[in-house]
Amino acid sequence: MVVRSQSSAAGVLALLQEPDTVFKQHALKALIPLVPQFWAEISEHIALIESLYESDDLPKPARHNAALLASKVYYFLGEYDEALSFALGAGSAFQAETRAHGAGEYVETVISNAIDRYVTLRTEEPSGSSTKIDARLQAIIESIFDRCIEEGEYRQAIGIALESHRLDVVNRIYDLTHDVSLLSYTMEAVLDTGFSLSYRDQVLNFLLPLFPPPTSLSKSPHIHALARLLVTLNRPSLVVPLLTSLVPKERLLAYQFAFDLVEGGAREFLQGVKADLPEGKEETKDIYDKLRKILDGQESVKLYLEFLKRNNKVDMLILKNTKDVLEARTSIYHTAVTLQNAFMHAGTTSDVFLRENLEWLGLASNWAKFSTTAALGVIHKGHFEEGMNILGPYLPQAGGESQIQGAAYSEGGALYALGLINAGCGSGQPVENYLRETMKTAQGEVVQHGAALGLGISAMGGRSSDAYDDLKETLFTDSAVAGEAAGYAMGLVMLGSADRTSAEEMLTYARETQHEKIIRGLAMGLAFIFYGRQEEADSTITSLLTEKDPILRYGGVYTLALAYAGTSNNDAVRQLLHIAVSDTSDDVRRAAVTSLAFLLFKNPGQVPRIVQLLSESYNPHVRCGATLALGIACAGTGLQDAVEILEPMTKDGVDFVRQGAFIALGMILVQQSEASSPSMSSTRALYTKVVSDKHEDPMARFGAAIGQGLIDAGGRNVTISLQSRAGSKNTNAIVGLTMFCQFWYWYPLAHCACLAFEPTAIIGLNEDLKVPKFEFVSNARPSLFAYPPPATPPKRETFAKAATAVLSTTAKVKAREKKKAAADADAMDTDEKLEQKKDSDVEMKGEEGPAGKPVDSLPSTNAPEDAKPKRKSEPSSENVANFSRVTPTQLAYISFPAEGRYQPVRPVSLNTVVPKTGGKGNPNPGIRKAPSGVASERYAGGGGILLMVDEQPDTEAEFISFEPPAVEPVPTENGHAQPQALVHHHTRPSIHIALDENSPDVDPPESFEYPFDS
């Protein structure tokens, strides 16, 4: 007999009206499973059910059932707060419901709301006390913590604990597990999500003592996290005890730690650590001296400079082709080639292209000349010891500005270049003082403009009040050109200070001045002042975003983006998206979309999804902003989702949207190979096509030229990354790309993109900070991370002689004539020839193979047969020498052979791929280690400068010599730049780079003057 399904709950509901409590108890129990089907009917009696819950006549279990019934009804009505309130009163009935079949969704929703309410209550309590919190709610949360810990779901428990300010739970979990990776996870969670600065510092100070002291024997994987934690706290007093504890026995680890701090630390912080280090006793004095030398930051800069010089793989043919097809007399095209050359040779110190094209250089005029001279700063970036010598011919002379017409542009450009060369080098006061004096004595606004930009970049984050005051004096001259640069520079000098006095001064002047250029410079300067200050910037952001002047709102957008940079803060993202679709100014809307990149760069995989709809907007400025947002956030990742959005935008109907798409593709595909990114070859071909097309819009051709420069940046040995190798925010890169985005208004600001170029190398050092020769293993196919193949010269079109067409009638006539003429010949032979002619109406002459055979009859299978074994024969790994390029993605595949002489003191990367073949000390071959952190891990740094333990200290070691090799005039077939092409035969002792200060160094290139104007 089939059981009939129930069609109504009316019968059971009627029992609730019975005076006998037994009937009521039965009705309450029977209604609970009926709620999913009849909740609408039951909801009409909700007041009665609530009264039963509050009634003292019913026993406790029945009241619990009434509370659970009311909770479930409110859940289906969508009243989740009420559902939670009654669930808290349900006690044992709710506990039983959690185990009931089919109640999962209801229970999850209630628990989720319980967590949200608990977090809200805990956050509102300044002391974190639990006096106002319902004990029943507290019990549910405690049970959640207990269940997570029992089931080993520690990260879920830590997430809830962080949100609800329950650091005791984190401590409890660590005491139970002693798993350092959980501490690293906690640190990354609090840094990469939108917690307030005060709470963030509270958590980091709580975590610091929990980390065990690092040792080189254990190859402490948490040294990355420890370095990032200390850099974020920005307190030298916490770093010095750690370094001093390592010095006696773990000096290699101390050196490694110092190098890692330099990767992410602010200059002021590093100088504080350096000043607080003790002098040391006899046996430790040398170690402390080396630590101070490393913390200066100049050792890292020197090593990376030498790496870029040695491994320069610029394809000069690409550069030559672009120069040949872009008309140099047009200023925009001259600037495009200048920037392409600067980006391609950034940091390589190779000015071959400039020396070989002096006539082209001479065509630069006015601001194009300024840009061209400033490009020397990009090419020689980091060559701080010789910066003044290299730029000597162009800098203003001691007697004041040159009176030669047009010389002011090259002088201003040289001052800007001097700032770029010294950016992030910690070269200190001499350069800053020189730029300040030059700016004060300069009369022309062009020279003042260059000096102000140079001062801002070289003194970035130094918070020097003298430099700020000098820039303020320049600003008050009310010169549009000089004032704009002063506005940017004031913000850069006070970067991240949140100094209210400076901010008020700048905002007041921006409201008073009539010059749009000055307003824009000051608006962006305000954004730099509040860099990384999160909620401290809120009042300024609100003030700027409500201004009538769109330029100040534009500054407000960037202030919001930089204040919350890298936090993925939901409120900030929501605010930017609202501005992107509602503001009346196209510039502000474009800036709002672009600024999403600065918030979300730690989760690049999310950006294409967020930006996709904006990329299809009717407004071309919004579409343009979407291109740059994708480029900046996904830079260096080769993310195919982003490329698929950008490729259709290269055919957009508006020129500046195409320009943005070309630039963004260059950023995303930097250091990708054809094997790792399917779009690589097609994008390069597209660049060449667009640059060569004379009918294409100038802005699109400009964008394609810049894209060519970015995709091969730094001799193909740098990536663009907004994260440092330690995983913290890369301040120089964020500032550099923010300045780069202003090229929309002022092309010379595009040079600042070089601040975001991060060399990708593994540089192994021994305890004397020398570079030994050794090899390590890359457990991946060589083609996956290979340099791109050389460009092929454009083929000249050769017109082959067309084959003669022979009509069948003509063939018959000729055959007949031949037959008559050769009547005496053998008749059979003649017939065979005629049949051959009849087989085809058209006789193609000249399509014969080498032996006189037709081409069709030649064997056609040779090429594929030859190609197949080549593909199969590619090895699954390769040995890589020290001081070589290793891309960020490749770091996961790097391993050091167990039998090798040199072993690193810390892991190369936290995200490793174990070789499938297995090996010594590899218990789980073929298993990929899961990243210990958040989604950004795949794109974060690692690698860089590694201190190596020498397992055979008694054996004599070979070192990589930094002496200049003799120049051999070996021409390359495809025009690759020779890294030593400019090294001269004479040497001068102890000038340039060698970590051993007594070894000979490379000379600077000979100075030469651009043939601008005589």
Tab-separated table of N, CA, C and O in Angstrom, residues 49 444 685 714 921 923:
chain	number	residue	atom	x	y	z
A	49	ILE	N	3.707	30.113	18.334
A	49	ILE	CA	4.915	29.299	18.570
A	49	ILE	C	5.882	30.062	19.486
A	49	ILE	O	6.482	29.488	20.407
A	444	GLY	N	65.182	78.620	-15.299
A	444	GLY	CA	64.199	78.121	-16.267
A	444	GLY	C	63.319	77.035	-15.680
A	444	GLY	O	63.772	76.186	-14.900
A	685	ALA	N	53.989	39.480	-33.155
A	685	ALA	CA	53.694	39.751	-34.570
A	685	ALA	C	52.739	40.940	-34.697
A	685	ALA	O	52.887	41.773	-35.608
A	714	GLY	N	64.488	45.295	-19.658
A	714	GLY	CA	65.721	44.982	-18.923
A	714	GLY	C	66.543	43.882	-19.542
A	714	GLY	O	67.092	43.043	-18.841
A	921	GLY	N	66.681	12.219	-0.156
A	921	GLY	CA	65.971	13.142	0.710
A	921	GLY	C	64.629	13.578	0.175
A	921	GLY	O	64.097	14.580	0.571
A	923	PRO	N	61.124	11.984	0.039
A	923	PRO	CA	60.275	10.830	0.345
A	923	PRO	C	59.027	10.743	-0.504
A	923	PRO	O	58.483	9.676	-0.677
